[in-house]
Short mmCIF file of C-alpha atoms and ligand atoms in Angstrom, two decimals:
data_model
loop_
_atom_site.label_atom_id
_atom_site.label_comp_id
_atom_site.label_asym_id
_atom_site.label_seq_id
_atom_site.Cartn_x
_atom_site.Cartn_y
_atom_site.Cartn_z
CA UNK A 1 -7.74 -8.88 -32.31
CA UNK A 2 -6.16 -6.13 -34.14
CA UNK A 3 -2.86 -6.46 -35.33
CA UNK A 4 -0.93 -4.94 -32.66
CA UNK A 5 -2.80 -6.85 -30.11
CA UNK A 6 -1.42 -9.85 -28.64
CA UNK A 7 -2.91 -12.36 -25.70
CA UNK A 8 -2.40 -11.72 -22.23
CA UNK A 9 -1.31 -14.51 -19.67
CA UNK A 10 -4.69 -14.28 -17.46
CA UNK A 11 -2.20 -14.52 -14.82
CA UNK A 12 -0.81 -11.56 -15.73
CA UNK A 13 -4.10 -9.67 -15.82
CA UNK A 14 -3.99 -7.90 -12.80
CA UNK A 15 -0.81 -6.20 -14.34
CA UNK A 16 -3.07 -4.02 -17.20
CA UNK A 17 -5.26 -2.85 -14.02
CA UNK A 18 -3.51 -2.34 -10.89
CA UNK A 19 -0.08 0.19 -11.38
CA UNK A 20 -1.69 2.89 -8.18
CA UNK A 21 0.84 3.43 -5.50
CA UNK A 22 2.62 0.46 -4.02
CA UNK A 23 1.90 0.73 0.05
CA UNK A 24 3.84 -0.01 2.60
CA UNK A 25 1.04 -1.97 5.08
CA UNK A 26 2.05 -1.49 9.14
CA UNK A 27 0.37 -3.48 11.60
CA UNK A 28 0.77 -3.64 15.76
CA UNK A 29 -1.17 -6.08 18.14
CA UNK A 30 -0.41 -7.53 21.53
CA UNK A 31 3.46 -5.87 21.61
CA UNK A 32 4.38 -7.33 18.01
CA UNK A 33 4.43 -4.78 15.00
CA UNK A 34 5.25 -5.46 11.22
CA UNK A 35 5.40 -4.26 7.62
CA UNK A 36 4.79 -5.46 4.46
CA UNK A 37 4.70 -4.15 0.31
CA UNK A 38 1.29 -4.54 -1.20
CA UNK A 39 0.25 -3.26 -4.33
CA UNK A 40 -3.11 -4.51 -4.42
CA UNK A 41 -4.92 -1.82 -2.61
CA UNK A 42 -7.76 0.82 -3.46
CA UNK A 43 -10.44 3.23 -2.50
CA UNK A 44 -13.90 2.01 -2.56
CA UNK A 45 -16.05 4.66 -1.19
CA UNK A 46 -15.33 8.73 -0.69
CA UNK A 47 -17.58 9.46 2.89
CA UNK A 48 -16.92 7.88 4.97
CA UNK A 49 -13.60 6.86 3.50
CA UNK A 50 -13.24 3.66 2.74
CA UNK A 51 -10.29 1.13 1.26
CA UNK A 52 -9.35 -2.09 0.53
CA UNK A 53 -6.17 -4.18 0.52
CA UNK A 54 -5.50 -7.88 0.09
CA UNK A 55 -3.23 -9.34 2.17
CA UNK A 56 -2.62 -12.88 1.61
CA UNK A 57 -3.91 -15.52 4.82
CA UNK A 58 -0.03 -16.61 4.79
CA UNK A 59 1.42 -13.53 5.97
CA UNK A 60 2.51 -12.15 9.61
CA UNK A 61 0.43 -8.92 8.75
CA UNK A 62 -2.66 -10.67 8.67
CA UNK A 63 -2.65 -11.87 11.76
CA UNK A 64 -1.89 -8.41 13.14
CA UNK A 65 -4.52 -6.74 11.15
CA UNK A 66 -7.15 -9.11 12.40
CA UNK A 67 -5.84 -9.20 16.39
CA UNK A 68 -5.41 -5.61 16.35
CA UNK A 69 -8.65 -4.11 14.21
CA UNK A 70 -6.39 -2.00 12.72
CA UNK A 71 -3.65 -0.96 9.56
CA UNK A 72 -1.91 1.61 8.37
CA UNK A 73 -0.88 2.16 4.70
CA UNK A 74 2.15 4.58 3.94
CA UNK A 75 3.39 5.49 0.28
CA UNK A 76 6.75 5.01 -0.03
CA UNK A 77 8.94 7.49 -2.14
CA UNK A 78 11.08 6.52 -4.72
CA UNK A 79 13.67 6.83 -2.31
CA UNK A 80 12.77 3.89 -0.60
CA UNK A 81 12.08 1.68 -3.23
CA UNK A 82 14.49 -1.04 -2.58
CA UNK A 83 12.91 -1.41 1.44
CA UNK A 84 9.54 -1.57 0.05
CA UNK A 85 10.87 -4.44 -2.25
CA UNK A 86 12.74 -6.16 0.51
CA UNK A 87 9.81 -6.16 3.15
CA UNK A 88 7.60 -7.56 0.37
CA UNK A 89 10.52 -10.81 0.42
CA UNK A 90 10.26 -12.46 3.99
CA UNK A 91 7.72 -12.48 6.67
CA UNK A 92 8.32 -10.27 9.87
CA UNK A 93 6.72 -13.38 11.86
CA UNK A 94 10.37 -14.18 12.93
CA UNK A 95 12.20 -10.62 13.01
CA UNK A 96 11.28 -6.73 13.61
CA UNK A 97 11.46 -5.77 10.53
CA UNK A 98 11.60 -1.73 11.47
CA UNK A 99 14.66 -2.86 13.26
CA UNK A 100 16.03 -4.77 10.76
CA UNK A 101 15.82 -1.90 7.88
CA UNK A 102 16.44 0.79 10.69
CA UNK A 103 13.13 2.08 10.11
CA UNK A 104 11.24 5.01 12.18
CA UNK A 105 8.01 4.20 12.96
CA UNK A 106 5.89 7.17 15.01
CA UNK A 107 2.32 5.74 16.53
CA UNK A 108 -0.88 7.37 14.59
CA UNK A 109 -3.08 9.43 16.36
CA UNK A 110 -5.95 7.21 16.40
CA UNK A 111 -5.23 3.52 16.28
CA UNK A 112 -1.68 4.13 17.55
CA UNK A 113 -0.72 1.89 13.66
CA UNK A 114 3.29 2.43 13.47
CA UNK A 115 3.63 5.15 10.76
CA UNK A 116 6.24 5.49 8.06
CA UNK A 117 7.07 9.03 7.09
CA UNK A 118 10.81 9.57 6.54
CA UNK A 119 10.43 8.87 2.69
CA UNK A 120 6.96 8.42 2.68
CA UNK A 121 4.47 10.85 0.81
CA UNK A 122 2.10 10.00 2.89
CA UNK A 123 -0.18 7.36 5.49
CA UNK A 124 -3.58 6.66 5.97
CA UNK A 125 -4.87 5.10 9.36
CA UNK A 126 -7.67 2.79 8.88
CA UNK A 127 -10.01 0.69 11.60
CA UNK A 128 -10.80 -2.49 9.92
CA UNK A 129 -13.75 -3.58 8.54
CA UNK A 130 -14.83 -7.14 9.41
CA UNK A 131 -15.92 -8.92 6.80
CA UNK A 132 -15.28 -12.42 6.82
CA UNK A 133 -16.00 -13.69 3.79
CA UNK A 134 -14.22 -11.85 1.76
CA UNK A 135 -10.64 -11.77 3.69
CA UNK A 136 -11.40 -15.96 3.61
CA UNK A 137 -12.61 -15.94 0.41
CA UNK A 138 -10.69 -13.22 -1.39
CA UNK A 139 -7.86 -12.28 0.91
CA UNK A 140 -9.59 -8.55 0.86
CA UNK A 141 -9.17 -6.30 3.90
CA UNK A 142 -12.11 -3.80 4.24
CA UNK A 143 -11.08 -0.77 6.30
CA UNK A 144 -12.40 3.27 7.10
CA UNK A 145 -9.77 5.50 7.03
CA UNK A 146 -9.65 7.21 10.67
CA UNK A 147 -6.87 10.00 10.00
CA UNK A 148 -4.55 10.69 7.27
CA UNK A 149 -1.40 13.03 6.43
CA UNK A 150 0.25 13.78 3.55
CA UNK A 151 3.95 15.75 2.59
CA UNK A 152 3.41 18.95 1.36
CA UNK A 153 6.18 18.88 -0.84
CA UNK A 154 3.92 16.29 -2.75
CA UNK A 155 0.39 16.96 -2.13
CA UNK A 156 -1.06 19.91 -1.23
CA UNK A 157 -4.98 21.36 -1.18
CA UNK A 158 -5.91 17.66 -1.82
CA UNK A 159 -3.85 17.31 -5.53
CA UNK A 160 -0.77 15.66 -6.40
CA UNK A 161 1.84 17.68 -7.21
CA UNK A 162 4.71 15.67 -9.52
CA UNK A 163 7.19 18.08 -9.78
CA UNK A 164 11.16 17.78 -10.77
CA UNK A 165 11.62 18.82 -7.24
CA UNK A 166 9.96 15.55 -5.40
CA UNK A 167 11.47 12.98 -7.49
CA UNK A 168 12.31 11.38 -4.52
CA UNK A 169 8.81 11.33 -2.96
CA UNK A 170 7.17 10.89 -5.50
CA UNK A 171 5.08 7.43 -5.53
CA UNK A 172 6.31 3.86 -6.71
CA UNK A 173 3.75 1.83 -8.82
CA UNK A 174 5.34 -1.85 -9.28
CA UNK A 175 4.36 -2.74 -12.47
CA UNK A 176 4.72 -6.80 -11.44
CA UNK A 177 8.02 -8.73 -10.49
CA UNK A 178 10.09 -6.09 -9.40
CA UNK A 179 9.38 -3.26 -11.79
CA UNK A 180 8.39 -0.34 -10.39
CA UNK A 181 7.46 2.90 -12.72
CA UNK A 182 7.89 6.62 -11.06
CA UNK A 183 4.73 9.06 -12.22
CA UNK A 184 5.99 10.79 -15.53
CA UNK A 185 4.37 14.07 -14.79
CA UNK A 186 0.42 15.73 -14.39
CA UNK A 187 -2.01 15.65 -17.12
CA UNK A 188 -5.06 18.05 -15.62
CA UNK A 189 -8.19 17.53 -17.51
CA UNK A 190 -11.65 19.93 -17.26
CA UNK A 191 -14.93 18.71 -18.64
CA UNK A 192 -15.88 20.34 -21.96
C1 FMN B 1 5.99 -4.89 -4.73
C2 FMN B 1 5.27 -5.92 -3.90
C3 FMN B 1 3.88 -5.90 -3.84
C4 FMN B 1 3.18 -6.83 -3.07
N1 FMN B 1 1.82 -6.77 -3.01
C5 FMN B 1 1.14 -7.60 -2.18
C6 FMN B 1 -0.28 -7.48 -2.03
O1 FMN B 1 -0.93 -6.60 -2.60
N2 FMN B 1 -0.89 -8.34 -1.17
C7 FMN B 1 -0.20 -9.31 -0.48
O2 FMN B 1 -0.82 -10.07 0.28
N3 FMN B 1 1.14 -9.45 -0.62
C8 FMN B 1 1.82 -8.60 -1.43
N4 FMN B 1 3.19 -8.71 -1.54
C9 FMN B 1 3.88 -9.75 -0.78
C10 FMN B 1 4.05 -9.41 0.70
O3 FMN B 1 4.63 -8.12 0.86
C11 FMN B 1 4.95 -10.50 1.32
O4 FMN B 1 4.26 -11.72 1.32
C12 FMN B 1 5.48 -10.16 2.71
O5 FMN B 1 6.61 -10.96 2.93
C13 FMN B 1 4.49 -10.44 3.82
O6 FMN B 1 5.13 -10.06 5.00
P1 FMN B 1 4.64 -10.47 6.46
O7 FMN B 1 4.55 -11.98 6.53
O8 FMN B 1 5.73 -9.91 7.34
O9 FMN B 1 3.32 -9.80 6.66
C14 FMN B 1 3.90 -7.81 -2.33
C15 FMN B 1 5.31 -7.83 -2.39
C16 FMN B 1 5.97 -6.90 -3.18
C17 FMN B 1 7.47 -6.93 -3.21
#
């Protein structure tokens, strides 16, 4: 190792790879509806659109995801940084959690998933994937991505735009145990 290298706790190794944006996950089945922080959650294939989350076999959204078929995964804005940390705390299996944190939810216009968009950059609605052994195995939610919206203060023409007039849209990337880091600006780079 060079000299400014120094061992990483493996259980900290998911905290060199995984800074994208920290999702809020919404879930609704049989009259119940929930949300929970996860910032484990990525694209794995462009057409059709595809993603994955994990969501642990403990929590209320689970069972949601896998009654109803169905999630929904809104970015939160910096803005709402402290409800995404507080909905990531305690499990909506006892309490409404929209109600709780006074949250808006509107249904999405094709799974009818509860979407966030009052501080939200913006949602993607996804029909889940069934695939057994890896939510048992792995805790890892396959899904297609059936509609999504974005703010166009934010993202535009299918780019990003970090600008010092979203600060408060733009998206939160928790960086492990409650440390978040906002996006420090656009680096645009062409093939040479
Ligand atoms: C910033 C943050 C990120 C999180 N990321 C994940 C994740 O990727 N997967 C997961 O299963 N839980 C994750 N959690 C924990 C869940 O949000 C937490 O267990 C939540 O209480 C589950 O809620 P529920 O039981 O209402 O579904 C995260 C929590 C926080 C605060």
């Amino acid at each position: 190792m060079s000299a400014n290298y120094r061992a990483v706790r493996l259980e900290h190794a998911s905290r060199l790879l995984n800074h994208g944006p920290t999702v809020l996950v919404t879930s609704a089945a049989a009259g119940r509806r929930n949300v929970m922080a996860a910032a484990w959650s990525m694209p794995v294939e462009f057409v059709p659109p595809r993603v994955a989350v994990v969501i642990d076999k403990q929590a209320f959204t689970r069972e949601l995801v896998l009654a109803g078929g169905a999630f929904a995964l809104c970015l939160p804005g910096i803005a709402l940084a402290e409800l995404t940390y507080a909905v990531g705390q305690y499990s909506g299996r006892t309490q409404d959690k929209f109600a709780r944190h006074g949250l808006h939810a509107r249904p999405g216009p094709v799974l009818g998933m509860p979407l966030i968009e009052s501080g939200c950059a913006a949602w993607l609605e996804c029909r889940l994937i069934r695939e057994p052994h890896a939510e048992q195995a792995y805790d890892t939610c396959f899904a297609e991505v059936v509609a999504a919206a974005a703010d166009t203060r934010i993202f535009s023409d299918g780019r990003w735009h970090f600008d010092a007039g979203n600060g408060e849209l733009q998206t939160l990337h928790h960086l492990g145990g409650g440390q978040f880091v906002r996006p420090g600006g656009t680096l645009v780079v062409t093939a040479s």
